[in-house]
Coordinates of C-alpha atoms and ligand atoms in Angstrom, one line a residue:
Chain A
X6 CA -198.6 0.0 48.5
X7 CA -196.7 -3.4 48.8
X8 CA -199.8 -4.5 47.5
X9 CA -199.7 -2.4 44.3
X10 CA -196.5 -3.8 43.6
X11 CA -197.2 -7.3 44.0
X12 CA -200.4 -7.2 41.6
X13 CA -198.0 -5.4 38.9
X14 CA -195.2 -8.0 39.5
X15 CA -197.8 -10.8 39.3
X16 CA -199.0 -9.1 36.0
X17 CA -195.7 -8.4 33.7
X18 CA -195.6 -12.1 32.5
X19 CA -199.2 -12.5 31.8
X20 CA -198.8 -8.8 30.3
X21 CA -196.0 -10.3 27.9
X22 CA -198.3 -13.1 26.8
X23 CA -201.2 -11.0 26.0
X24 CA -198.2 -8.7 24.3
X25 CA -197.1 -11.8 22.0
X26 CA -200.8 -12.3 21.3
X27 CA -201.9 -9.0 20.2
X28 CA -199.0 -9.1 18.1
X29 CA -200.5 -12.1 16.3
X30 CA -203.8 -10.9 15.6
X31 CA -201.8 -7.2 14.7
X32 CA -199.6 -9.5 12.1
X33 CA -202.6 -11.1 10.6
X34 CA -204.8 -7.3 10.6
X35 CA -201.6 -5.9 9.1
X36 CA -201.7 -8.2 5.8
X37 CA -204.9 -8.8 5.3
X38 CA -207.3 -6.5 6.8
X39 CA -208.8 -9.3 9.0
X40 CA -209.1 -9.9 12.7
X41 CA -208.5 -13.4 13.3
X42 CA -210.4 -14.6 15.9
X43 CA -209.2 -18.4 15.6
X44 CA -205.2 -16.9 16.3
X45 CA -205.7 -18.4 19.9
X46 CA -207.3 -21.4 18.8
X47 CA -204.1 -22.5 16.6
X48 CA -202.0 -21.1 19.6
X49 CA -203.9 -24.0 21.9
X50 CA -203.6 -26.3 19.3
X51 CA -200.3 -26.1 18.6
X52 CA -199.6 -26.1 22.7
X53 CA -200.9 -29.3 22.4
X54 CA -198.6 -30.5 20.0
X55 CA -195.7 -28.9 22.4
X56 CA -197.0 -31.0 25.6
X57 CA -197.4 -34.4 23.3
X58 CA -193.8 -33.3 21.9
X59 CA -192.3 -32.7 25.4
X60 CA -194.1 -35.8 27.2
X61 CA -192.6 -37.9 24.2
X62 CA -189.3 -36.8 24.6
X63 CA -189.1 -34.9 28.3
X64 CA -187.9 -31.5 26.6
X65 CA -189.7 -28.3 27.2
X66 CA -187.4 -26.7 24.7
X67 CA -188.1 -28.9 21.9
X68 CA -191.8 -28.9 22.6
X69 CA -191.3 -25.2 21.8
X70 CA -189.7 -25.3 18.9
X71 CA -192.0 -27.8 17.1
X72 CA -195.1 -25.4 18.2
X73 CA -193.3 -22.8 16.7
X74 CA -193.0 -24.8 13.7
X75 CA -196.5 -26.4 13.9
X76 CA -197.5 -22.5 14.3
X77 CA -196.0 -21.0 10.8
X78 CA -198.0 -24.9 9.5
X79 CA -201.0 -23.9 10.9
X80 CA -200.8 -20.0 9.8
X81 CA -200.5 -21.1 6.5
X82 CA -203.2 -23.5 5.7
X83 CA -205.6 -21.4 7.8
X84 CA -204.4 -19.0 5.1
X85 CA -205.3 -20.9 2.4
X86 CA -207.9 -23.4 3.3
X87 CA -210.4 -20.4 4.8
X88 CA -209.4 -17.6 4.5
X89 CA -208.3 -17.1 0.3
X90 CA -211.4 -18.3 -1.1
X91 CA -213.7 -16.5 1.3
X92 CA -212.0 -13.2 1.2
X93 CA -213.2 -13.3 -2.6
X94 CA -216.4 -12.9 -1.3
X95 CA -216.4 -10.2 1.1
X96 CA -214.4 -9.4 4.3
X97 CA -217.1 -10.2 6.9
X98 CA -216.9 -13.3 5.6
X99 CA -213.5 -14.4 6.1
X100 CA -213.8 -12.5 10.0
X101 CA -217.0 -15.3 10.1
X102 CA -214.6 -18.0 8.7
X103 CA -212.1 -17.4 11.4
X104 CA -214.8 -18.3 13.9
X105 CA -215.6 -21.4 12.1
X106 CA -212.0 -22.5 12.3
X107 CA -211.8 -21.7 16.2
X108 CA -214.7 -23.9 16.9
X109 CA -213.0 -26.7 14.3
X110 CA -209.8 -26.5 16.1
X111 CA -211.5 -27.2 19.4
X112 CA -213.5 -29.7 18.4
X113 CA -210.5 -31.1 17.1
X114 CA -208.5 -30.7 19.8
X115 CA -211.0 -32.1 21.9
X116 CA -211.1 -35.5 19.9
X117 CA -206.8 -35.7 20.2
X118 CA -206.3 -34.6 23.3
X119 CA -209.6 -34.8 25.0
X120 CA -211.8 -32.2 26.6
X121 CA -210.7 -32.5 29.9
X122 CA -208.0 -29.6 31.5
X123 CA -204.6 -31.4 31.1
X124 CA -201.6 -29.8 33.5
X125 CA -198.6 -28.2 31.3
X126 CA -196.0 -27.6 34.0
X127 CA -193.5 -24.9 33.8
X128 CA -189.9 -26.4 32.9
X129 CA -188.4 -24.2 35.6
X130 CA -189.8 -23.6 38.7
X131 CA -192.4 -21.1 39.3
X132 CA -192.7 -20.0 43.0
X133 CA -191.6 -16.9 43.8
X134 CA -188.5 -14.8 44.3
X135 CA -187.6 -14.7 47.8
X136 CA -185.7 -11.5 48.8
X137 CA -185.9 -8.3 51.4
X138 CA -187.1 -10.8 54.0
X139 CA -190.1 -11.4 52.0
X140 CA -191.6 -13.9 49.0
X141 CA -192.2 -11.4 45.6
X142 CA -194.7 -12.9 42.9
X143 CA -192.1 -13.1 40.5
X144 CA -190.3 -16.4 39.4
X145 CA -187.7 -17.5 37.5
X146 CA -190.7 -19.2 35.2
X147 CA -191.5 -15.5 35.0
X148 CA -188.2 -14.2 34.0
X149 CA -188.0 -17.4 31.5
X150 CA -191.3 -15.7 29.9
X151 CA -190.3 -11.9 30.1
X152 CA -187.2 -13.0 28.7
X153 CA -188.7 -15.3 25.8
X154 CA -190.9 -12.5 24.1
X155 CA -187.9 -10.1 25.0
X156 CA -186.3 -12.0 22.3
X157 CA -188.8 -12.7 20.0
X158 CA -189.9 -9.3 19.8
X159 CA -186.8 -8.1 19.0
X160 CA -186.1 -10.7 16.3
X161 CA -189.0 -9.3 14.9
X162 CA -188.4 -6.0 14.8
X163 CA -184.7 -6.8 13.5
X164 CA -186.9 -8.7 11.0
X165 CA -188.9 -6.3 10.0
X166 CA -186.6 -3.2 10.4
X167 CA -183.5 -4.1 9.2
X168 CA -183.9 -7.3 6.8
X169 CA -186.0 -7.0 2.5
X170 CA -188.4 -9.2 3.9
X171 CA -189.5 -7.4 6.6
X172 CA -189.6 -4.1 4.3
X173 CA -191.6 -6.0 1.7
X174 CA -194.3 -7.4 4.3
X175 CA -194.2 -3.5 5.7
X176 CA -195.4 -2.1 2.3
X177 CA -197.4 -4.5 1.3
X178 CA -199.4 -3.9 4.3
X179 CA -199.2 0.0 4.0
X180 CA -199.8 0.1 -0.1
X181 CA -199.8 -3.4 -2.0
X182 CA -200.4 -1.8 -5.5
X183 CA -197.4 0.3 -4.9
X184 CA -195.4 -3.2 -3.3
X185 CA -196.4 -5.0 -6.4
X186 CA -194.9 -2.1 -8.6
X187 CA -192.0 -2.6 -6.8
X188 CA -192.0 -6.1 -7.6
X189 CA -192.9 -7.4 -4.1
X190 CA -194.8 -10.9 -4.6
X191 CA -197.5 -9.3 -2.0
X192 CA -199.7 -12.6 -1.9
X193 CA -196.8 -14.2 -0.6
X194 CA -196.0 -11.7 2.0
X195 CA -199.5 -11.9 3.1
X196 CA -199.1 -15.9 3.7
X197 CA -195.9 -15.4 5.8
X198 CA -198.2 -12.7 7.4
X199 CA -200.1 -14.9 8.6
X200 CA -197.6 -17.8 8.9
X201 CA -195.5 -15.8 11.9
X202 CA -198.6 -14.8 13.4
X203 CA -198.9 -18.3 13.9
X204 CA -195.4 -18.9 15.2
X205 CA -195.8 -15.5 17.5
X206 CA -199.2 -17.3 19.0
X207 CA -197.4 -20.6 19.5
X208 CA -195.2 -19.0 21.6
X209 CA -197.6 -17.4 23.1
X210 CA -199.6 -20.5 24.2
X211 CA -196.8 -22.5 25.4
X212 CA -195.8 -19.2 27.4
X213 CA -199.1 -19.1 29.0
X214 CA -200.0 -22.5 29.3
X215 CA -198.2 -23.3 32.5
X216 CA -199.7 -20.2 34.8
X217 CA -203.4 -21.9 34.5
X218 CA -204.2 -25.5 32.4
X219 CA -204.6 -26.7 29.1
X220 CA -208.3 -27.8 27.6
X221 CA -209.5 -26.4 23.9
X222 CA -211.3 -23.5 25.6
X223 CA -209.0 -22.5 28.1
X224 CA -207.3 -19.7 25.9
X225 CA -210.6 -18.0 24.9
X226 CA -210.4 -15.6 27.6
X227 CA -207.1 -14.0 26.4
X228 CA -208.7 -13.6 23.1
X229 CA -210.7 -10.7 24.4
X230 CA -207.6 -9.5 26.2
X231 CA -205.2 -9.9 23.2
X232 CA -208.3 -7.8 21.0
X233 CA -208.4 -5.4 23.4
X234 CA -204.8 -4.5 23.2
X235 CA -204.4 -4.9 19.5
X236 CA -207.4 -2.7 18.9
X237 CA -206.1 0.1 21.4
X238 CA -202.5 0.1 19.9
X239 CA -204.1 0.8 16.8
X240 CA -204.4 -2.9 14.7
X241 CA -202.0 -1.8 12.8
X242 CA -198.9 -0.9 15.1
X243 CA -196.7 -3.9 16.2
X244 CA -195.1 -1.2 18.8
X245 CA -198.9 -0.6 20.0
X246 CA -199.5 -4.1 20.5
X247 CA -196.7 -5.0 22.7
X248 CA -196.9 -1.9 24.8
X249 CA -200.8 -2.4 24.8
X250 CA -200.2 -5.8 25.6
X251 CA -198.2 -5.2 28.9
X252 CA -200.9 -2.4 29.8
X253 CA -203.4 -4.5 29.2
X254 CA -202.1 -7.5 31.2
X255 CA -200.6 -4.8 34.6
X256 CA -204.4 -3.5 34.0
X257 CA -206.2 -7.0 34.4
X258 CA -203.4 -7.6 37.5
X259 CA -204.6 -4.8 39.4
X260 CA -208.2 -5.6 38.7
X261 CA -207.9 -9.0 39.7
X262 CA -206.0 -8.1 42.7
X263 CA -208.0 -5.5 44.1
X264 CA -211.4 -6.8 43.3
X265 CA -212.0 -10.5 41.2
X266 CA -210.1 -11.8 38.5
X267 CA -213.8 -12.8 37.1
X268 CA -214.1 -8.8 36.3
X269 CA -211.1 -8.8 34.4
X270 CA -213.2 -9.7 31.1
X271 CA -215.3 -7.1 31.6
X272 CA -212.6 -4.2 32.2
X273 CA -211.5 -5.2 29.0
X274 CA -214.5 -4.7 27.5
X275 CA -214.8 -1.3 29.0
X276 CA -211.3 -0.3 27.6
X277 CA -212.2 -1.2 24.3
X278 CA -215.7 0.5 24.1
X279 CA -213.8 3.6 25.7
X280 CA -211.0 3.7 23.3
X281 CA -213.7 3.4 20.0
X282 CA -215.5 5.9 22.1
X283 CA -212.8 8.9 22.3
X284 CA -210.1 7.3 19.7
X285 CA -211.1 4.9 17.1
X286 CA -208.2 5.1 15.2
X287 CA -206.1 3.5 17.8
X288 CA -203.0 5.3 19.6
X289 CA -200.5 4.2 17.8
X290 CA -202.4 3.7 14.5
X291 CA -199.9 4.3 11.4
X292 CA -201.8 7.3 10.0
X293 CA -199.5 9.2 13.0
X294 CA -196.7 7.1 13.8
X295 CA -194.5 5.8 12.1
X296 CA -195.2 2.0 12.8
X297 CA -192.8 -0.9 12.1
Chain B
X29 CA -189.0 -1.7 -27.4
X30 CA -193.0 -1.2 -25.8
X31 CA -195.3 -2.1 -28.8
X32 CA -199.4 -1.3 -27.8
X33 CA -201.4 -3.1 -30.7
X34 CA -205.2 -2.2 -30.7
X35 CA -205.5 -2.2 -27.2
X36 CA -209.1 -1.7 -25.6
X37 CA -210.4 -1.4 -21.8
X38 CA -213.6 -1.2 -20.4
X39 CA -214.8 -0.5 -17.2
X40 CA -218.5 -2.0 -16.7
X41 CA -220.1 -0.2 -20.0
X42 CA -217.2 2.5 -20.2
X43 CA -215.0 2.4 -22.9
X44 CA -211.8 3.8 -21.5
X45 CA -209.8 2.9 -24.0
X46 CA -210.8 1.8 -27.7
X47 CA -208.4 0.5 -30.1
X48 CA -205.1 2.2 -29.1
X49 CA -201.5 1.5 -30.7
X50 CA -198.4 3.1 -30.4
X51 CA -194.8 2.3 -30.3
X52 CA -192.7 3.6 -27.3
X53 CA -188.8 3.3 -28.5
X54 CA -185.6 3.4 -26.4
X55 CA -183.8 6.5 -26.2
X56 CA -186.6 9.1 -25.7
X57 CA -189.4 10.7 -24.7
X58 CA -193.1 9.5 -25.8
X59 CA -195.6 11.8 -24.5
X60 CA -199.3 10.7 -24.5
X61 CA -201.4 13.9 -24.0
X62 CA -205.2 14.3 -23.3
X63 CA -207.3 16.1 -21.1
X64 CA -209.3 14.7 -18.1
X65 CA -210.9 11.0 -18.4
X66 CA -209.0 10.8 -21.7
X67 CA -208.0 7.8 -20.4
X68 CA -204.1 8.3 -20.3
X69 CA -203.8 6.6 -16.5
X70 CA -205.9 3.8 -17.8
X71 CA -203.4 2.7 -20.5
X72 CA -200.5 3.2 -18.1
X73 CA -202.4 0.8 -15.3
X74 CA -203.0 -1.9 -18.5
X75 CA -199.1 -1.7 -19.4
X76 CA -198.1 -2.0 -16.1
X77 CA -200.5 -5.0 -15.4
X78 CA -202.7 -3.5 -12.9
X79 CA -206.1 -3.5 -15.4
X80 CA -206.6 -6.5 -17.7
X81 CA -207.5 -5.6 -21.0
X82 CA -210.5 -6.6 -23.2
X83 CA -208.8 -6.7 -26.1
X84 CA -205.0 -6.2 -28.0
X85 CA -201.6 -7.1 -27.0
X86 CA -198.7 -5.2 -25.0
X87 CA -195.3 -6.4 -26.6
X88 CA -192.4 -5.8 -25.0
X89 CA -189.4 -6.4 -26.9
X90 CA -190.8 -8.4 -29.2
X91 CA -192.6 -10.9 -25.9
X92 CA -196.1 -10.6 -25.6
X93 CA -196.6 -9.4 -22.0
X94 CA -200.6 -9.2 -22.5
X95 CA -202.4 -9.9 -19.0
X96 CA -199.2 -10.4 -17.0
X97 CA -199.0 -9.7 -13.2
X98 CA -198.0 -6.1 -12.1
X99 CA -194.6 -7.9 -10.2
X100 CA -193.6 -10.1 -13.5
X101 CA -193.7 -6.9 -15.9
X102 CA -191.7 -4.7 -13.4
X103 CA -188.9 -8.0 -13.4
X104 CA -189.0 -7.6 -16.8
X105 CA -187.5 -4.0 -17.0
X106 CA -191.2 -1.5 -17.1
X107 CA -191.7 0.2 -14.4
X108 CA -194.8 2.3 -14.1
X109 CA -194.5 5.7 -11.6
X110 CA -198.2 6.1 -10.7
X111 CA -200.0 8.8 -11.2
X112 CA -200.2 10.9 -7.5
X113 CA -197.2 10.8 -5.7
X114 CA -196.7 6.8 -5.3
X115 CA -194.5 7.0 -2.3
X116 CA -195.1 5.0 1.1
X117 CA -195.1 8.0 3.9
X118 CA -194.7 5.6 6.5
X119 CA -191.3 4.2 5.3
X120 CA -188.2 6.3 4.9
X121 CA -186.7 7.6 1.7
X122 CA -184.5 5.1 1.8
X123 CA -186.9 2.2 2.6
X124 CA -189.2 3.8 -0.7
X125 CA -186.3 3.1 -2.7
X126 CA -184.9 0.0 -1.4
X127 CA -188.6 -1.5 -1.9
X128 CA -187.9 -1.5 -6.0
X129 CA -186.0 -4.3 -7.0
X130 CA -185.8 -6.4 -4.6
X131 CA -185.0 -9.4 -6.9
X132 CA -182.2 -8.2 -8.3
X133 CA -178.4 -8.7 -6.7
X134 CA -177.2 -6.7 -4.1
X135 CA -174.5 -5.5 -6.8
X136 CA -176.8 -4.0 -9.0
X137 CA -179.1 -3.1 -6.4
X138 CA -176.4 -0.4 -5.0
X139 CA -175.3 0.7 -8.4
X140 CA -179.2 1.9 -8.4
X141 CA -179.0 3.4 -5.5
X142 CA -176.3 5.5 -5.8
X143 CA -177.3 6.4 -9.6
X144 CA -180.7 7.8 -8.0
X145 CA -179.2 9.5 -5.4
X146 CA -176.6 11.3 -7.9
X147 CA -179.4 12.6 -10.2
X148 CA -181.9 13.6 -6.8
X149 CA -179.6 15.2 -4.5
X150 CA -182.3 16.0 -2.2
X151 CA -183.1 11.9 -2.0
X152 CA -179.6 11.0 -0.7
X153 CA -179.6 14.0 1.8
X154 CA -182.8 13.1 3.3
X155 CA -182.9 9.4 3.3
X156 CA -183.1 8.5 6.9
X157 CA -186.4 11.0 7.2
X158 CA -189.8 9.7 6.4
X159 CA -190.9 10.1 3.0
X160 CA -194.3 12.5 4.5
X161 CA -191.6 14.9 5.6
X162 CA -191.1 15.5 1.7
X163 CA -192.3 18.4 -0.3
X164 CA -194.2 17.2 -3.1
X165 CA -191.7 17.9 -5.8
X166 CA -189.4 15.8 -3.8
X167 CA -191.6 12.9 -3.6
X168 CA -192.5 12.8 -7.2
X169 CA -188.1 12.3 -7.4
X170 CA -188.4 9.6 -5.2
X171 CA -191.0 7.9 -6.9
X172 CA -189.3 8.0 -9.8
X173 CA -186.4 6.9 -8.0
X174 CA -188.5 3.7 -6.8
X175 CA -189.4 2.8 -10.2
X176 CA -185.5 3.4 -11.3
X177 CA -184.4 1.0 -8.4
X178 CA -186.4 -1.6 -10.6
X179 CA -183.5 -1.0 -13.4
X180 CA -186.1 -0.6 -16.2
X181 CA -185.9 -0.7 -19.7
X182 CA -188.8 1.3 -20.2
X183 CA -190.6 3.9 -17.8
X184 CA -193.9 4.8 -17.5
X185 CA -194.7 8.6 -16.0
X186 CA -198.2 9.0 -14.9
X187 CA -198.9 12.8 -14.7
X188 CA -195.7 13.5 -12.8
X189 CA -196.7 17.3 -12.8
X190 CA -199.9 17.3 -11.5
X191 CA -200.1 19.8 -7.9
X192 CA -196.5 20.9 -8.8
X193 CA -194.7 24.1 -9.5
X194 CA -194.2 24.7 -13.3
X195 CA -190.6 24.8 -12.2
X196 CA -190.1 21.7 -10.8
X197 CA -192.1 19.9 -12.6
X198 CA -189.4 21.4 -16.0
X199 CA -186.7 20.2 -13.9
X200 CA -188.2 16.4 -13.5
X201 CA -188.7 16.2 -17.2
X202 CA -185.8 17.1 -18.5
X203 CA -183.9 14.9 -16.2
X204 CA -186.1 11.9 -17.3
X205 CA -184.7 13.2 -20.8
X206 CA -181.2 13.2 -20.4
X207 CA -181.8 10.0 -18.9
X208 CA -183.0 8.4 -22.1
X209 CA -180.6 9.9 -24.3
X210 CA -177.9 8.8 -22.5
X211 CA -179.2 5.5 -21.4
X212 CA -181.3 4.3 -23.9
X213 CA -184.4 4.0 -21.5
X214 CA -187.8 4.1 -23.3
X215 CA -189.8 6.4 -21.3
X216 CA -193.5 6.7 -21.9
X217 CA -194.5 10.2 -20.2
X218 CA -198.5 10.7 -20.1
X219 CA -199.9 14.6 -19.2
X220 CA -202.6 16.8 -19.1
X221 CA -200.0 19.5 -19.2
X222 CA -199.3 19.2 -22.8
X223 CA -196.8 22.4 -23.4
X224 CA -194.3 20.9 -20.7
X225 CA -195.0 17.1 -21.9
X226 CA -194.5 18.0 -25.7
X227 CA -191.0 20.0 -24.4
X228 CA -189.2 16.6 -23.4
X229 CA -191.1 14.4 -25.8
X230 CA -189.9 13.5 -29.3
X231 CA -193.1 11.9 -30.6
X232 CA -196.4 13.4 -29.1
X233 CA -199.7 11.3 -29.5
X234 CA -203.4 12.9 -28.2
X235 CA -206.0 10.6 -26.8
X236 CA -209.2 11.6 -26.6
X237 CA -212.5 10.1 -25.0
X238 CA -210.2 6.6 -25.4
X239 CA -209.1 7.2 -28.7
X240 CA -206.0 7.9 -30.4
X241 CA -207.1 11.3 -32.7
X242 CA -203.6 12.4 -33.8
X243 CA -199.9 11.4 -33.4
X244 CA -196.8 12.5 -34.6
X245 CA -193.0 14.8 -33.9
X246 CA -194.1 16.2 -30.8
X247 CA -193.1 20.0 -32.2
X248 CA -195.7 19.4 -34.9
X249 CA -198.4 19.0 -32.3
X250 CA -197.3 21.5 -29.9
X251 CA -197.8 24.3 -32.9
X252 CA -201.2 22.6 -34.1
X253 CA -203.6 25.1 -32.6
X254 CA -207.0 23.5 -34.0
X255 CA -205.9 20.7 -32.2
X256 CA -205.0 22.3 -28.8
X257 CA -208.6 24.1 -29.1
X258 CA -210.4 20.7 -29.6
X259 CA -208.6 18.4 -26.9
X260 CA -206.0 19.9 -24.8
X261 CA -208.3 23.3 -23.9
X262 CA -206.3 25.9 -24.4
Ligands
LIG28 N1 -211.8 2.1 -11.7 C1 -212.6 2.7 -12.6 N2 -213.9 2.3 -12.7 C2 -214.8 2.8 -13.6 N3 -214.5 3.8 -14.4 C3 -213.2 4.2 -14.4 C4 -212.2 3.7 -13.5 N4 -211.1 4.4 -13.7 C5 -211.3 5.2 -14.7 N5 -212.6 5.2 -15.2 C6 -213.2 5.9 -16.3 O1 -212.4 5.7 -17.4 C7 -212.2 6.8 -18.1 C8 -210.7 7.1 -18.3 O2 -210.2 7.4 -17.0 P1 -208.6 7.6 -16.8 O3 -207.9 6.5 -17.5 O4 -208.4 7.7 -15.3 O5 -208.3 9.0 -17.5 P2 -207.2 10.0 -17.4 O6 -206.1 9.4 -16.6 O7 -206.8 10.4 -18.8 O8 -207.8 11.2 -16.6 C9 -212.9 7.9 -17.4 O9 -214.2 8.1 -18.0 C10 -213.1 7.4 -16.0 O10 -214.2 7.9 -15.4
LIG29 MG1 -205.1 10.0 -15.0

């Protein structure tokens, strides 16, 4: 039993992270109709820029902000380099372009940085709570990253809930013609789309970056992880995505604990085939909920 | 105030719309009446900059607007209702409305609001609820109220009546009506159901098969029975 409860404590930040990321590829999916599968490659670039930030001037913080930055940068001319003139075309085509600019960014990053795993240390410290006699896999690094997509989920949903931007980018995803007969630029709220998707997956990669190493592939994994999620809330529900997210990652916790974290992959895949399986339409898919 | 000079629309090797001009002036009710595939939602979608045209010009007062983007002709005061119901379910009724006119200043924004929620009641009662929960008299109100968020000059009605009670659908009109009268909005009201349409409208115009065949004082065509038999049916 203590057991149980030390894989699900162990798995809430790592469940946040893959929450932040789902969002991402749910922001993207929600204004365009694409999944883009290069969301985690910006995310590790843009970590990259956080660590050269912080080793040039010693602040995690700052790092943090300028990936957040870098992220919206990134969002956009992903936006516009790849994914405008292709989506002309067809939609298969800009999903294809997404891969293209995932193996770009890492090919890139590799040149920068270097292909080797660099060490991105937590800025607080990371070993666990001690309490009831007893060490709990929880640490203040961990409560720095619940805390940090506490926030940033809520500012979105303040965003999106309460503020004209939010409502634009809302119906533009639910029914552009009727957005643009509104008088809702919709193009535009597509590119911001896209652009916090970007920040939201910045955050995300300097989040995660400390609980394993940075190198261009090392974020790969929670790509199938982050799709998972997003596909089981729905693609479309920012609420599924974050509570998928958290599933997913107490899910991969208890897999990994009980059995192998190299199965955790795989129990992801068998999620997803499930849910298309028995509900293709996601659980928290729009059509029934009300999504925000 | 909306001048349609010799406008024509094709889709592919259709001809949805050949040569068509009218005039839609402030103050009243132009009704455009034809039967199925007349091609009545077609000229809406060109006016409201959703379809490009092949040919002819869209003036609005006096500005050629020919070819503009849907969200530059709604800034510029028309505002086109859709024809089915173009509400947002997943957004509340007050979220459906808010979403028209979001350039406009706060000030003028709330003087909409409260003008639409003093001519549909029903709106201002239920504006926390989703828009699905509406009936579907209800949400043809609010997307009317929508397009009057936008503070148009002129408003286009795409068949507000169809799947609606005769009732209701009387009651919608002649609102629209008194709205023009008393503030000098052009509306340009587009029907199948010609008896109601040709009710509220002062100036009735029939297209048929994309062309114009007959305009004139909406009473005039309302009692012209050769022409009801020919194009409306009936
Ligand atoms: N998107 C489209 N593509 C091809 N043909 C269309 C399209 N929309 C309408 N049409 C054709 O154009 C003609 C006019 O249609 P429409 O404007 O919808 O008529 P109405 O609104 O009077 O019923 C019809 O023959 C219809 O089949
Ligand atoms: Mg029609």
């Amino acid at each position: 039993m203590i057991d149980f409860i030390d894989y699900l404590l162990g798995g809430i930040s790592s469940g946040a992270i893959i929450a932040l990321m789902a969002l991402a590829l749910v922001l993207v999916w929600r204004s365009t109709r694409v999944v883009n599968f290069a969301q985690l490659g910006q995310a590790m670039f843009t970590t990259y820029i956080a660590l050269t930030v912080r080793e040039l001037t010693g602040s995690w913080f700052l790092g943090l902000i300028i990936a957040m930055a870098a992220g919206l940068i990134v969002g956009v001319i992903v936006h516009f380099l790849v994914i405008r003139p292709v989506k002309r075309l067809d939609t298969s085509g800009a999903i294809i372009a997404t891969f293209g600019v995932l193996i770009a960014l890492e090919a890139l990053a590799a040149m920068v940085w270097g292909g080797d795993p660099e060490a991105f240390p937590p800025p607080i410290n990371n070993s666990g709570y001690e309490a009831f006699g007893r060490i709990w896999p929880f640490s203040p690094y961990d409560l720095l990253v619940l805390a940090s997509v506490v926030v940033l989920v809520l500012a979105l949903s303040v965003v999106f809930t309460r503020t004209n931007v939010g409502l634009a980018m809302r119906a533009s995803a639910f029914n552009p013609e009727v957005a643009r007969l509104s008088g809702v630029r919709v193009n535009r709220m597509l590119v911001l789309g896209w652009a916090i998707a970007g920040l939201v997956g910045a955050v995300a990669g300097v989040l995660v970056a400390p609980l394993s190493t940075l190198s261009p592939t090392s974020f790969d994994i929670f790509l199938v992880f982050a799709f998972t999620a997003a596909v089981i809330g729905g693609l479309d529900s920012l609420v599924g995505a974050v509570a998928f997210g958290i599933g997913t990652g107490l899910v991969i916790a208890l897999v990994s604990g009980y059995s192998d974290s190299s199965n955790a992959p795989l129990v992801a895949l068998v999620l997803l085939v499930l849910n298309l399986l028995f509900k293709p339409e996601g659980v928290f898919s729009h059509h029934k909920a009300r999504a925000v | 105030m909306l001048r349609i000079d010799g406008l024509s629309v094709n889709y592919g090797a259709v001809e949805a719309l050949k040569n068509v001009s009218l005039d839609v002036p402030p103050g009243r009710v132009t009704a455009v009446i034809g039967a199925n595939g007349a091609g009545k939602s077609t000229l809406m979608r060109t006016l409201a900059g959703l379809q490009k045209p092949l040919a002819g010009r869209v003036l609005f007062n006096d500005e050629d607007i020919t070819g503009g983007k849907p969200e530059d002709i709604v800034r510029m005061g028309i505002a086109l209702v859709p024809e089915g119901r173009s509400t947002i379910p997943d957004l509340t009724v007050e979220e459906n409305l808010k979403l028209g006119g979001m350039w406009r200043t706060h000030a003028q924004r709330a003087t909409s609001l409260t003008r639409v929620y003093a001519l549909f009641p029903v709106l201002g009662e239920r504006r926390d609820l989703g828009a699905d929960t509406l009936s579907g008299g209800e949400r043809q109100q609010l997307a009317i109220g929508r397009a009057l968020m936008t503070g148009p000059q002129a408003l286009l009605l795409d068949e507000p009546s169809l799947g609606l009670a005769p009732l209701i659908v009387t009651q919608i009109l002649e609102l629209v009506e008194l709205m023009a009268r008393d503030s000098g909005l052009a509306v340009l009201l587009v029907e199948q159901n010609a008896v109601t349409a040709l009710r509220v409208a002062k100036t009735g115009i029939v297209l048929n098969l994309g062309e114009i065949v007959k305009s004139g004082p909406a009473q005039e065509i309302a009692q012209d029975e050769e022409l009801r038999h020919a194009y409306l049916g009936y």
